[in-house]
Amino acid sequence: MRVLVLNHIFGEFTGSEIYALQLCAALREAGHEADIGTFEPRGPLLERARDLGIRVHDVLNDEGPALDYDVLWAHHAPVLTHVIFRRTLVPCRVIFSSLSPLTAMACPPTYFEDLDRVLAHSPYNVDYLRKLGVLEERLHLFPNFAPKAFFAKQRAAPHGGLKRIAVVSNHRTEEVQAMAVCARQDGVQVDFIGGDHPVFVDETVLIDYDLVISIGKTVPYAFAQRVPVYCYDHFGGPGYLNADNFEAARYGNFCGRSFYRKLTAVELYADIKAGYASVTPATLDFLHEKARTLFSLEINLGRVCAELAVLQPTDLDALRRRHIVAGRLNDVYMGCLRNRIHFERLLKARGSKPRWRSRLARWGKCLGLKS
């Protein structure tokens, strides 16, 4: 199959962008052709994509020939709507994969009943999409995953206690930053990954740490490599993951939100330090096995591809006729997006020049943007 993965932005070290790259890499390794379509191609992941042979289409500005793919796999509704209504396509199947039940961009398009499959990244998201009206037979769980490289590279048996902590987050909280100060004063090394310290987290990054503090996408990586996980971030979290809280944490994609547990920096470090001994080899084995059965990218992807292989292409002409308003409303969004991108380019090119500064400030205010 030829698959085009659609992401609003592609190139930075954020969840959906890394997700798209890993998805394409796994599809290609399985013998399929897989590329990426995006409105904003920018950042270091572009080079990684090129190295893997993955083409990145600028679907906002490139009005080239028909997009010749058997499957559209979309993470963000505006990109999918633009491609369906304003680009030329060959007959294809259409998947929408929701990576969040909360952000508007990750909500399925209004024409979800005409899509072949709607995927959700957590059991909570499955329930949420079911309440929105997505039909049961088209709704499937496709969780955050760990590629097989993470399972192949295991952390050595722990020894010497808690010496090195990795905090993986793009939204660092005050209490976690202050916790790091407490830990360092106690002789524990704490490294921050993400945000101001962008790192592509592959199978080599986490394996030498004694503990990972993170939520969401990073958690299956740590499970796969038998690295202990303390689930905590800007929503708070349950702390150490184990057999007792695994299902409750998994239900919400290990985001920590549903536990309603926020700690001060001192409380956080005390809890981390006191609870580390509870992470036994049996706990790590349990979490590793759960990752292998539930979060393997290759296994979950194989199931979806097997289903797609027997489906007939979506009737795109009928979809466009039934949902013409969706296409027109998306055009309004596209106009705002083009204005924002144009403004950012002007700001970068001319924002330091005095005669442009006040003009750009006025334009930015009209657009609701910071100048």
Coordinates of C-alpha atoms in Angstrom, one line a residue:
M1 CA 0.0 0.0 0.0
R2 CA 0.9 3.6 -0.5
V3 CA 0.1 5.7 2.6
L4 CA 0.2 9.4 3.1
V5 CA 0.3 10.4 6.8
L6 CA -1.1 13.9 7.4
N7 CA 0.1 16.1 10.2
H8 CA -0.4 19.8 10.7
I9 CA 3.3 20.6 11.4
F10 CA 6.1 18.2 10.7
G11 CA 9.8 18.6 11.7
E12 CA 10.0 19.4 15.4
F13 CA 10.4 17.0 18.3
T14 CA 6.8 17.0 19.4
G15 CA 4.5 14.0 20.0
S16 CA 2.4 13.9 16.8
E17 CA 5.4 14.7 14.6
I18 CA 7.6 11.9 16.0
Y19 CA 4.5 9.7 15.9
A20 CA 4.1 10.4 12.1
L21 CA 7.8 9.7 11.4
Q22 CA 7.8 6.4 13.4
L23 CA 4.6 5.4 11.7
C24 CA 6.0 6.0 8.2
A25 CA 9.3 4.2 9.1
A26 CA 7.3 1.1 10.3
L27 CA 5.1 1.1 7.2
R28 CA 8.2 1.2 5.0
E29 CA 9.9 -1.6 6.9
A30 CA 6.7 -3.7 6.4
G31 CA 7.0 -3.2 2.7
H32 CA 4.6 -0.3 2.1
E33 CA 5.3 3.1 0.7
A34 CA 4.7 5.8 3.3
D35 CA 5.2 9.6 3.1
I36 CA 4.1 12.7 5.0
G37 CA 1.8 15.6 4.1
T38 CA 1.9 18.7 6.2
F39 CA 1.1 22.4 6.2
E40 CA 4.4 23.4 7.8
P41 CA 7.5 21.4 7.0
R42 CA 10.2 22.7 9.3
G43 CA 12.7 21.5 11.8
P44 CA 15.3 18.7 12.4
L45 CA 12.9 15.8 11.7
L46 CA 12.9 16.7 8.0
E47 CA 16.5 15.4 7.7
R48 CA 15.6 12.2 9.5
A49 CA 12.7 11.7 7.1
R50 CA 14.9 12.2 4.1
D51 CA 17.4 9.7 5.5
L52 CA 14.6 7.1 5.7
G53 CA 13.5 7.8 2.2
I54 CA 10.3 9.4 3.4
R55 CA 9.0 12.3 1.2
V56 CA 7.5 15.3 2.9
H57 CA 4.8 17.1 0.9
D58 CA 3.9 20.7 1.6
V59 CA 0.2 20.3 1.0
L60 CA -0.5 23.9 1.8
N61 CA 1.6 25.5 -1.0
D62 CA 2.3 22.6 -3.4
E63 CA -0.5 22.5 -6.0
G64 CA 1.3 19.8 -8.0
P65 CA -0.2 16.6 -9.5
A66 CA -2.6 14.2 -7.9
L67 CA -1.6 12.7 -4.6
D68 CA -1.2 9.1 -5.6
Y69 CA -1.8 7.1 -2.4
D70 CA -4.0 4.2 -1.4
V71 CA -4.5 5.5 2.2
L72 CA -4.8 8.9 3.8
W73 CA -3.9 8.5 7.5
A74 CA -4.7 11.9 9.2
H75 CA -3.9 13.2 12.7
H76 CA -5.4 16.7 12.3
A77 CA -8.8 17.4 10.7
P78 CA -7.9 20.7 8.9
V79 CA -5.1 18.9 6.9
L80 CA -7.4 16.0 6.0
T81 CA -10.2 18.4 5.0
H82 CA -7.9 20.5 2.8
V83 CA -6.5 17.5 1.1
I84 CA -9.9 15.9 0.4
F85 CA -11.7 19.1 -0.7
R86 CA -8.9 21.1 -2.4
R87 CA -6.3 18.6 -3.7
T88 CA -6.6 16.0 -6.5
L89 CA -6.6 12.4 -5.2
V90 CA -6.8 9.0 -6.6
P91 CA -9.3 6.6 -5.1
C92 CA -8.2 5.8 -1.6
R93 CA -9.2 4.8 1.9
V94 CA -9.3 7.4 4.7
I95 CA -8.3 7.0 8.3
F96 CA -8.5 9.6 11.0
S97 CA -6.3 8.9 14.0
S98 CA -7.1 11.0 17.1
L99 CA -4.2 11.6 19.4
S100 CA -6.1 13.6 22.0
P101 CA -9.7 13.8 23.2
L102 CA -9.2 17.4 24.4
T103 CA -7.5 19.5 21.6
A104 CA -9.7 20.8 18.8
M105 CA -7.1 19.9 16.2
A106 CA -7.2 16.2 17.1
C107 CA -11.0 16.0 17.0
P108 CA -12.4 14.0 14.0
P109 CA -13.8 16.1 11.2
T110 CA -17.6 16.5 11.0
Y111 CA -17.8 13.9 8.2
F112 CA -16.4 11.1 10.4
E113 CA -19.3 8.9 9.5
D114 CA -17.9 8.7 5.9
L115 CA -14.4 7.7 7.0
D116 CA -13.2 4.1 6.8
R117 CA -11.7 4.0 10.2
V118 CA -11.4 6.3 13.2
L119 CA -8.5 5.4 15.6
A120 CA -8.1 6.6 19.2
H121 CA -4.9 6.6 21.2
S122 CA -6.4 5.6 24.6
P123 CA -9.4 3.8 26.0
Y124 CA -10.7 7.1 27.3
N125 CA -10.5 8.6 23.8
V126 CA -12.4 5.6 22.4
D127 CA -15.2 6.2 24.9
Y128 CA -15.2 10.0 24.1
L129 CA -15.4 9.4 20.3
R130 CA -18.1 6.8 20.9
K131 CA -20.2 9.5 22.7
L132 CA -19.6 11.9 19.7
G133 CA -21.3 9.3 17.5
V134 CA -18.5 7.4 15.8
L135 CA -19.9 4.0 14.9
E136 CA -18.5 1.1 16.9
E137 CA -17.5 -0.9 13.8
R138 CA -15.3 2.0 12.5
L139 CA -13.8 2.9 15.9
H140 CA -10.6 1.2 17.0
L141 CA -7.9 1.6 19.7
F142 CA -4.5 2.4 18.3
P143 CA -2.4 3.3 21.3
N144 CA 0.7 5.3 21.7
F145 CA 3.4 2.8 20.8
A146 CA 7.0 1.6 21.2
P147 CA 8.8 0.6 17.9
K148 CA 10.5 -2.7 18.0
A149 CA 14.0 -1.1 18.4
F150 CA 13.0 -0.2 22.0
F151 CA 12.2 -3.9 22.8
A152 CA 15.5 -5.0 21.3
K153 CA 17.6 -2.8 23.6
Q154 CA 17.0 -3.6 27.3
R155 CA 18.2 -1.8 30.4
A156 CA 20.8 -3.8 32.4
A157 CA 19.8 -5.1 35.8
P158 CA 19.7 -2.1 38.2
H159 CA 22.3 -1.7 40.8
G160 CA 23.4 1.1 43.1
G161 CA 20.0 2.7 43.7
L162 CA 18.7 6.0 42.2
K163 CA 21.5 7.9 40.6
R164 CA 20.3 9.3 37.3
I165 CA 16.8 10.6 36.4
A166 CA 15.5 11.7 33.0
V167 CA 12.6 14.2 32.9
V168 CA 11.0 13.9 29.5
S169 CA 8.5 16.8 28.9
N170 CA 7.7 19.7 26.6
H171 CA 5.8 21.5 29.4
R172 CA 8.0 21.6 32.4
T173 CA 6.3 22.5 35.7
E174 CA 7.7 24.6 38.5
E175 CA 7.5 21.8 41.0
V176 CA 9.4 19.4 38.8
Q177 CA 12.1 21.9 38.1
A178 CA 12.4 22.6 41.8
M179 CA 12.4 18.9 42.5
A180 CA 15.5 18.6 40.3
V181 CA 17.3 21.1 42.6
C182 CA 16.4 18.9 45.6
A183 CA 17.6 15.8 43.9
R184 CA 20.9 17.3 42.8
Q185 CA 21.6 18.5 46.3
D186 CA 21.1 14.9 47.3
G187 CA 23.7 13.8 44.7
V188 CA 21.2 12.6 42.1
Q189 CA 21.8 13.6 38.4
V190 CA 18.6 15.0 36.8
D191 CA 18.5 15.7 33.0
F192 CA 15.7 17.5 31.2
I193 CA 14.7 16.3 27.8
G194 CA 12.3 18.3 25.7
G195 CA 11.2 22.0 25.7
D196 CA 14.4 24.0 25.8
H197 CA 16.4 20.8 25.4
P198 CA 14.9 19.1 22.3
V199 CA 16.1 15.5 21.8
F200 CA 14.8 12.8 19.6
V201 CA 14.1 10.0 22.0
D202 CA 15.2 6.8 20.3
E203 CA 16.1 3.5 21.9
T204 CA 19.5 4.8 23.1
V205 CA 18.3 7.8 25.1
L206 CA 16.5 6.4 28.2
I207 CA 18.3 3.1 28.7
D208 CA 21.1 4.4 31.0
Y209 CA 18.8 6.1 33.4
D210 CA 17.5 4.7 36.7
L211 CA 14.2 6.5 36.4
V212 CA 12.1 8.3 33.8
I213 CA 9.6 11.0 34.9
S214 CA 7.2 11.6 32.0
I215 CA 3.7 11.0 30.7
G216 CA 2.0 9.9 27.5
K217 CA 4.1 8.9 24.5
T218 CA 7.4 8.3 26.5
V219 CA 5.8 5.8 28.9
P220 CA 5.6 2.8 26.5
Y221 CA 9.3 3.4 25.5
A222 CA 10.4 3.0 29.2
F223 CA 8.1 0.0 29.7
A224 CA 9.7 -1.7 26.6
Q225 CA 13.2 -1.1 27.9
R226 CA 12.5 -2.0 31.5
V227 CA 13.2 1.5 32.8
P228 CA 11.2 2.5 35.9
V229 CA 8.5 5.2 35.2
Y230 CA 7.3 7.9 37.6
C231 CA 4.1 9.2 35.8
Y232 CA 3.9 13.0 36.6
D233 CA 3.8 16.2 34.6
H234 CA 1.7 19.4 34.3
F235 CA -1.5 17.4 35.1
G236 CA 0.1 15.8 38.1
G237 CA 0.0 12.0 38.1
P238 CA 0.0 8.8 40.1
G239 CA 3.7 8.4 40.6
Y240 CA 5.4 5.1 40.1
L241 CA 3.6 2.9 37.6
N242 CA 3.0 -0.7 38.6
A243 CA 0.5 -3.6 38.4
D244 CA -1.9 -1.9 40.8
N245 CA -2.4 1.4 38.9
F246 CA -1.5 0.3 35.4
E247 CA -5.1 -0.1 34.0
A248 CA -6.3 3.2 35.5
A249 CA -3.2 5.0 34.1
R250 CA -3.5 3.3 30.7
Y251 CA -7.2 4.4 30.4
G252 CA -6.1 8.0 30.0
N253 CA -2.9 7.4 28.0
F254 CA -0.7 7.7 31.1
C255 CA -1.4 11.5 31.1
G256 CA -1.8 11.6 34.9
R257 CA -4.9 13.9 34.7
S258 CA -7.5 11.6 36.2
F259 CA -5.5 10.9 39.4
Y260 CA -5.9 14.5 40.7
R261 CA -2.6 14.3 42.5
K262 CA -0.3 17.3 42.5
L263 CA 2.7 17.6 44.8
T264 CA 5.1 20.3 45.9
A265 CA 8.7 20.0 44.9
V266 CA 9.8 18.7 48.4
E267 CA 6.9 16.2 48.4
L268 CA 7.7 15.1 44.9
Y269 CA 11.3 14.3 45.6
A270 CA 10.5 12.6 48.9
D271 CA 7.9 10.4 47.1
I272 CA 10.4 9.6 44.3
K273 CA 13.1 8.7 46.7
A274 CA 11.0 6.7 49.1
G275 CA 9.2 4.7 46.4
Y276 CA 12.1 3.8 44.3
A277 CA 12.7 0.5 46.2
S278 CA 9.2 -0.6 45.3
V279 CA 10.1 -0.9 41.6
T280 CA 11.1 -4.6 41.7
P281 CA 12.3 -6.7 38.8
A282 CA 8.8 -8.4 38.8
T283 CA 7.2 -4.9 38.3
L284 CA 9.5 -4.1 35.4
D285 CA 8.8 -7.5 33.9
F286 CA 5.0 -7.0 34.2
L287 CA 5.2 -3.6 32.5
H288 CA 7.5 -4.9 29.8
E289 CA 5.1 -7.7 29.0
K290 CA 2.2 -5.3 28.9
A291 CA 4.1 -3.1 26.5
R292 CA 4.9 -6.1 24.3
T293 CA 1.2 -7.2 24.1
L294 CA -0.5 -3.7 24.0
F295 CA 1.9 -1.1 22.7
S296 CA 4.0 -2.7 20.0
L297 CA 3.9 -0.5 16.9
E298 CA 4.5 -3.3 14.5
I299 CA 1.7 -5.5 15.9
N300 CA -0.9 -2.8 16.1
L301 CA 0.0 -1.4 12.7
G302 CA -0.2 -4.9 11.2
R303 CA -3.8 -5.3 12.4
V304 CA -4.8 -2.0 10.9
C305 CA -3.1 -2.7 7.5
A306 CA -4.8 -6.1 7.3
E307 CA -8.2 -4.5 7.7
L308 CA -7.4 -1.7 5.2
A309 CA -6.3 -4.2 2.6
V310 CA -9.8 -5.6 2.2
L311 CA -11.7 -2.3 2.2
Q312 CA -13.0 -0.6 -0.9
P313 CA -11.8 3.0 -1.5
T314 CA -13.9 5.8 0.0
D315 CA -16.3 7.5 -2.3
L316 CA -14.6 10.9 -2.2
D317 CA -17.0 12.5 -4.7
A318 CA -20.0 11.6 -2.6
L319 CA -18.2 12.8 0.6
R320 CA -17.5 16.1 -1.0
R321 CA -21.1 16.6 -2.2
R322 CA -22.6 15.7 1.2
H323 CA -20.2 17.8 3.2
I324 CA -19.5 20.9 1.0
V325 CA -20.0 23.1 4.0
A326 CA -17.1 21.4 5.9
G327 CA -14.9 22.2 3.0
R328 CA -15.9 25.9 2.9
L329 CA -15.5 26.3 6.6
N330 CA -12.1 24.8 6.4
D331 CA -11.2 27.4 3.8
V332 CA -11.8 30.1 6.4
Y333 CA -9.3 28.3 8.7
M334 CA -6.9 28.0 5.8
G335 CA -7.0 31.8 5.2
C336 CA -6.2 32.4 8.8
L337 CA -3.4 29.9 8.7
R338 CA -1.8 31.5 5.6
N339 CA -2.0 34.9 7.2
R340 CA -0.3 33.6 10.4
I341 CA 2.5 31.9 8.4
H342 CA 3.0 35.1 6.2
F343 CA 3.2 37.2 9.4
E344 CA 5.7 35.0 11.0
R345 CA 7.9 35.1 7.9
L346 CA 7.7 38.9 7.8
L347 CA 8.5 39.1 11.5
K348 CA 11.6 36.8 11.0
A349 CA 12.8 38.7 7.9
R350 CA 12.0 42.3 8.9
G351 CA 11.0 42.4 12.6
S352 CA 14.4 43.9 13.6
K353 CA 14.0 46.9 11.3
P354 CA 12.6 50.0 13.1
R355 CA 10.3 51.1 10.3
W356 CA 8.7 47.6 10.2
R357 CA 8.4 47.0 13.9
S358 CA 5.3 49.1 14.6
R359 CA 3.6 48.0 11.4
L360 CA 4.2 44.3 12.2
A361 CA 3.0 44.9 15.8
R362 CA -0.3 46.3 14.4
W363 CA -0.8 43.4 12.0
G364 CA 0.0 40.9 14.7
K365 CA -2.6 42.5 17.0
C366 CA -5.2 42.2 14.2
L367 CA -4.3 38.6 13.7
G368 CA -4.3 37.9 17.4
L369 CA -0.6 37.0 17.3
K370 CA 2.4 38.1 19.3
S371 CA 4.9 40.4 17.5

